[in-house]
Amino acid sequence: MLGIVRQKMLEQSLKKIRPAVAVLRSYSSAAKQMNVREALNSALNEEMSADSKVFLIGEEVGEYQGAYKITKGLLDKYGTERVLDTPITEAGFAGIAVGAAYYGLKPVVEFMTFNFSMQAIDHIINSAAKSNYMSAGQISVPIVFRGPNGAAAGVGAQHSQCYAAWYATCPGLKVLTPYNSEDARGLLKAAIRDPDPVVFLENELLYGESFPISNEVLDSSFCLPIGKAKIERKGKHVTIAAYSKMVGYSLKAAEILEKDGIDAEVINLRSIRPLDRSTINDSVRKTNRLVTVEEAFPQHGVGAEICACVVEESFAYLDAPVERIAGADVPMPYAANLERMAVPQVEDIVRAAKRACYRSVPNEAQHCWEGAASF
Amino acid sequence: MALSYLRSSSSSSANLKLLSSAVSIRRPISTDTTPITVETSVPFTAHQCEAPSRSVETSSSELLNFFRNMALMRRMEIAADSLYKAKLIRGFCHLYDGQEAVASGMEAAITKKDCIITAYRDHCIFMGRGGTLLEVFAELMGRRAGCSKGKGGSMHCYKKDSNFYGGHGIVGAQVPLGCGLAFAQKYSKDETVTFALYGDGAANQGQLFEALNISALWDLPAILVCENNHYGMGTAEWRASKSPAYYKRGDYAPGLKVDGMDVLAVKQACKFAKEHALKNGPIILEMDTYRYHGHSMSDPGSTYRTRDEISGVRQERDPIERVRKLILSHDLATEKELKDIEKEMRKEVDDAIAQAKESPMPEPSELFTNVYAKGLGVESFGADRKEVRATLP
């Protein structure tokens, strides 16, 4: 009781500060800024306002205002019938949400992190993804499963896994990975409007990051197409394909590479399933070199799928083997120095891009080939 | 044996009945809705609630419908057994014969606006919801005329237009899904309920208790129906459950134990449960029932129970025989009339099988349909993606 009163007082004092900040903003540069958290919150708000069938369900989404404050203010606005706090029972509440979707409602399920989605994975795969197929179209499942995915900072092995590859394997699911605020708004709105089950993989460390945002993106009808990647940076020497946080790292790597005369094209995948194979292949056919970047475990990952697809479709265009940058093949350690080694860093992406561009750059693997190709 | 007595609504209709029996003119048996009161085989056992009365109101027309529906279900399942042995049905086939009273009795207590969801022993539930024999047999044989166009199989029959949501292969998953249906019904203010069916094997699933907890917290109109046929595949209930009193397992949620072989007891319990759930939230019904077949067609059903036990239940508790005796003792139809109904059901089944056999297998292009409701023109692949690719509609 007291906690709620305290929180309301804090909110009221914040409300007093905010208008002043907004005034300041309008005097600065024309481009508006929005962080990913605000982007997601505004998308949820608009979609709930537009369609009374949309409701939120998950742990701490209501009174706590969201474990990561993504659902802040929505309980106050839409009430307890549409913003539902659940007990800590993922299998139960995910199953309930899928059942509600069978009936025709549009649940947005929050997993506090996708690590906990494993408790409910049977409902995501067997109850949601496959139902439209098994029922020959009678039962469609317009549900969204969203939440932070992948590594955070110092949260250890059980709280750091990326599930993009796992969910993207399954036909019947759509898997989206927003990077910036425009992605967050456009893809979440598209996901909520989509009649199929969507796994929406956010990133905790991106929630607080601000990005410039246009008026078009701010419009309540704004929506991004599902299954289309975006070329964040055009280039001609090497393609770097990444998703989520690694898009930001890839853009930084591209700036560094530019100084060395390497013009990198950075693709923001946005959608892991459907994977935008044509954008990836078109880019590789232009640059002839590819680096894939993901934070996830390397084996059977998104990079492996991209590599296979490029080898199948554009083999003749490749001038170098596909390079793959991924998380280390170990459970996530806690110690800061080990953690740093367990996730890709900007310099890893730079090094891989250079390898893809200069075949004569010496490295371990190169020594093996030198012997074979000595004619 | 159950006590039974005739009660007429007025003395004039009593006179008419005397007159009609005197001159052997009987009203058409299928349309007579004069109320008859019958007592259930045993009283209900209640947990955290007051049991409903064991006096059930029925009518000649209802009893004959029960007989007809259950005879049809029985015949359908036995025919499926033969089709499976003839290798026209592949994979899994879980038969419901013995349990017909649960499917029939439930339908008599509810409407098609109420939802039902069950596990894989779903053929008869599908029929109860208004499905046709052709849709079942064609689905079992993987043909186009099947209820899921041949793409689901035995375990995945659905009929959304009468609120039957399947047909689920993962044990226990259907219970949270059913509670979700109830949530949606409450959200939409439909004043309807959901019956989520599960077996004694599924009764120990953790997700069941998770869903029940949420349903009780949120007062969802969910009725959890444990079809206790006493064996979870090959494991008897006493080997699987520390507490096999499934109607009590809801703890804070009320429960009722019902003779699942007595169609009128099932109807009464479901009627009671629907009224309860709409006002007070979730309730558990434990249907004490029995399956004559093994767990599935791969299971002879005799390695973990004796043949004497099976034949004993058939002798003492068969649901169809029970209704036959009721009909005959109340003089609602003759033995011959009932045998004729059974013959008619047999013919319907045979005709449906013949029709189903004519139905072709799905078009190869159906491999790629219904993956998504909205395919977005995305590409999908066959085993050799350089040979077989498709754009998803």
GROMACS .gro file of C-alpha atoms in nm, chain A residues 51-55 57 81-82 84-105 122-123 126-127 129-140 170-174 193-197 226-228 273-274 277 305 309 311-313, chain B residues 113 115 117 139 147-149 151-153 156 158-161 163-168 170 172-181 183-185 187-190 192 207 210-211 213-215 217-218 220 366-376 378-381 385-386 389:
model
  134
   51ASP     CA    1  -0.812  -0.301  -3.056
   52SER     CA    2  -0.998  -0.404  -2.742
   53LYS     CA    3  -0.900  -0.767  -2.799
   54VAL     CA    4  -0.535  -0.690  -2.720
   55PHE     CA    5  -0.437  -0.758  -2.361
   57ILE     CA    6  -0.021  -1.084  -1.945
   81GLU     CA    7  -0.904  -0.670  -1.706
   82ARG     CA    8  -0.654  -0.594  -1.980
   84LEU     CA    9  -0.283  -0.903  -1.600
   85ASP     CA   10  -0.021  -0.975  -1.337
   86THR     CA   11   0.046  -1.348  -1.315
   87PRO     CA   12   0.204  -1.576  -1.058
   88ILE     CA   13   0.549  -1.710  -1.145
   89THR     CA   14   0.412  -1.992  -1.356
   90GLU     CA   15   0.523  -1.958  -1.718
   91ALA     CA   16   0.380  -2.287  -1.843
   92GLY     CA   17   0.044  -2.199  -1.690
   93PHE     CA   18   0.010  -1.841  -1.807
   94ALA     CA   19   0.158  -1.899  -2.151
   95GLY     CA   20  -0.087  -2.187  -2.200
   96ILE     CA   21  -0.374  -1.971  -2.082
   97ALA     CA   22  -0.268  -1.695  -2.321
   98VAL     CA   23  -0.254  -1.938  -2.615
   99GLY     CA   24  -0.601  -2.067  -2.524
  100ALA     CA   25  -0.730  -1.709  -2.521
  101ALA     CA   26  -0.575  -1.661  -2.866
  102TYR     CA   27  -0.755  -1.974  -2.990
  103TYR     CA   28  -1.081  -1.805  -2.890
  104GLY     CA   29  -0.988  -1.492  -3.084
  105LEU     CA   30  -0.832  -1.257  -2.832
  122ASP     CA   31   0.586  -2.651  -2.533
  123HIS     CA   32   0.301  -2.402  -2.555
  126ASN     CA   33   0.320  -2.723  -2.996
  127SER     CA   34   0.016  -2.525  -2.887
  129ALA     CA   35   0.307  -2.250  -3.377
  130LYS     CA   36   0.161  -2.571  -3.513
  131SER     CA   37  -0.212  -2.524  -3.452
  132ASN     CA   38  -0.300  -2.345  -3.773
  133TYR     CA   39  -0.138  -2.625  -3.973
  134MET     CA   40  -0.278  -2.919  -3.772
  135SER     CA   41  -0.629  -2.776  -3.789
  136ALA     CA   42  -0.595  -2.692  -4.161
  137GLY     CA   43  -0.661  -2.325  -4.090
  138GLN     CA   44  -0.946  -2.352  -3.837
  139ILE     CA   45  -0.743  -2.240  -3.537
  140SER     CA   46  -0.518  -1.940  -3.591
  170CYS     CA   47   0.999  -2.381  -3.607
  171PRO     CA   48   0.764  -2.336  -3.902
  172GLY     CA   49   0.449  -2.157  -3.792
  173LEU     CA   50   0.632  -1.902  -3.578
  174LYS     CA   51   0.750  -1.559  -3.677
  193ARG     CA   52  -0.159  -0.704  -3.571
  194ASP     CA   53  -0.027  -1.028  -3.723
  195PRO     CA   54  -0.265  -1.326  -3.703
  196ASP     CA   55   0.018  -1.572  -3.635
  197PRO     CA   56   0.227  -1.641  -3.323
  226ILE     CA   57   0.758  -0.864  -4.119
  227GLY     CA   58   1.025  -1.059  -4.304
  228LYS     CA   59   1.216  -0.761  -4.445
  273ARG     CA   60   1.189  -1.595  -3.931
  274PRO     CA   61   1.100  -1.527  -4.207
  277ARG     CA   62   1.719  -1.420  -4.783
  305GLU     CA   63   2.165  -2.053  -4.156
  309CYS     CA   64   2.161  -1.988  -4.764
  311VAL     CA   65   2.635  -2.080  -5.030
  312GLU     CA   66   2.319  -2.230  -5.182
  313GLU     CA   67   2.202  -1.919  -5.365
  488LYS     CA   68  -2.140  -2.187  -2.739
  490CYS     CA   69  -1.615  -2.468  -2.530
  492ILE     CA   70  -1.099  -2.903  -2.531
  514GLU     CA   71  -0.917  -3.761  -4.111
  522CYS     CA   72  -1.200  -3.241  -4.048
  523SER     CA   73  -0.841  -3.119  -4.064
  524LYS     CA   74  -0.813  -3.198  -4.437
  526LYS     CA   75  -0.320  -3.282  -4.209
  527GLY     CA   76  -0.394  -3.343  -3.842
  528GLY     CA   77  -0.466  -3.709  -3.794
  531HIS     CA   78  -0.595  -3.334  -3.406
  533TYR     CA   79  -1.107  -2.956  -3.438
  534LYS     CA   80  -1.447  -2.797  -3.492
  535LYS     CA   81  -1.419  -2.429  -3.422
  536ASP     CA   82  -1.771  -2.341  -3.537
  538ASN     CA   83  -1.630  -2.440  -3.008
  539PHE     CA   84  -1.434  -2.763  -3.007
  540TYR     CA   85  -1.069  -2.669  -2.979
  541GLY     CA   86  -0.906  -3.008  -3.033
  542GLY     CA   87  -0.744  -3.264  -3.020
  543HIS     CA   88  -0.401  -3.224  -2.841
  545ILE     CA   89   0.096  -3.322  -2.546
  547GLY     CA   90  -0.171  -3.194  -1.994
  548ALA     CA   91  -0.120  -2.902  -2.233
  549GLN     CA   92  -0.492  -2.884  -2.306
  550VAL     CA   93  -0.572  -2.783  -1.948
  551PRO     CA   94  -0.403  -2.440  -1.947
  552LEU     CA   95  -0.535  -2.392  -2.301
  553GLY     CA   96  -0.886  -2.467  -2.174
  554CYS     CA   97  -0.845  -2.221  -1.889
  555GLY     CA   98  -0.737  -1.970  -2.153
  556LEU     CA   99  -1.059  -2.032  -2.344
  558PHE     CA  100  -1.049  -1.649  -1.973
  559ALA     CA  101  -1.148  -1.532  -2.320
  560GLN     CA  102  -1.513  -1.619  -2.257
  562TYR     CA  103  -1.319  -1.127  -2.114
  563SER     CA  104  -1.578  -1.126  -2.391
  564LYS     CA  105  -1.863  -1.143  -2.138
  565ASP     CA  106  -2.013  -1.440  -2.321
  567THR     CA  107  -2.038  -1.944  -2.137
  582GLN     CA  108   0.086  -2.702  -1.563
  585GLU     CA  109  -0.053  -2.362  -1.252
  586ALA     CA  110  -0.361  -2.309  -1.468
  588ASN     CA  111  -0.429  -2.150  -0.956
  589ILE     CA  112  -0.467  -1.868  -1.205
  590SER     CA  113  -0.826  -1.973  -1.288
  592LEU     CA  114  -0.748  -1.629  -0.864
  593TRP     CA  115  -0.926  -1.476  -1.163
  595LEU     CA  116  -1.251  -1.812  -1.467
  741GLU     CA  117  -0.124  -2.876  -4.932
  742LEU     CA  118   0.213  -2.955  -4.776
  743PHE     CA  119   0.272  -2.582  -4.775
  744THR     CA  120  -0.071  -2.444  -4.686
  745ASN     CA  121  -0.179  -2.323  -4.341
  746VAL     CA  122   0.176  -2.291  -4.208
  747TYR     CA  123   0.076  -1.933  -4.134
  748ALA     CA  124  -0.262  -1.760  -4.135
  749LYS     CA  125  -0.079  -1.480  -4.319
  750GLY     CA  126   0.215  -1.618  -4.515
  751LEU     CA  127   0.347  -1.283  -4.639
  753VAL     CA  128   0.750  -1.606  -4.774
  754GLU     CA  129   0.936  -1.902  -4.925
  755SER     CA  130   0.924  -2.249  -4.781
  756PHE     CA  131   1.118  -2.557  -4.885
  760ARG     CA  132   1.519  -2.705  -5.162
  761LYS     CA  133   1.666  -2.694  -5.508
  764ARG     CA  134   1.010  -2.461  -5.308
   0.00000   0.00000   0.00000
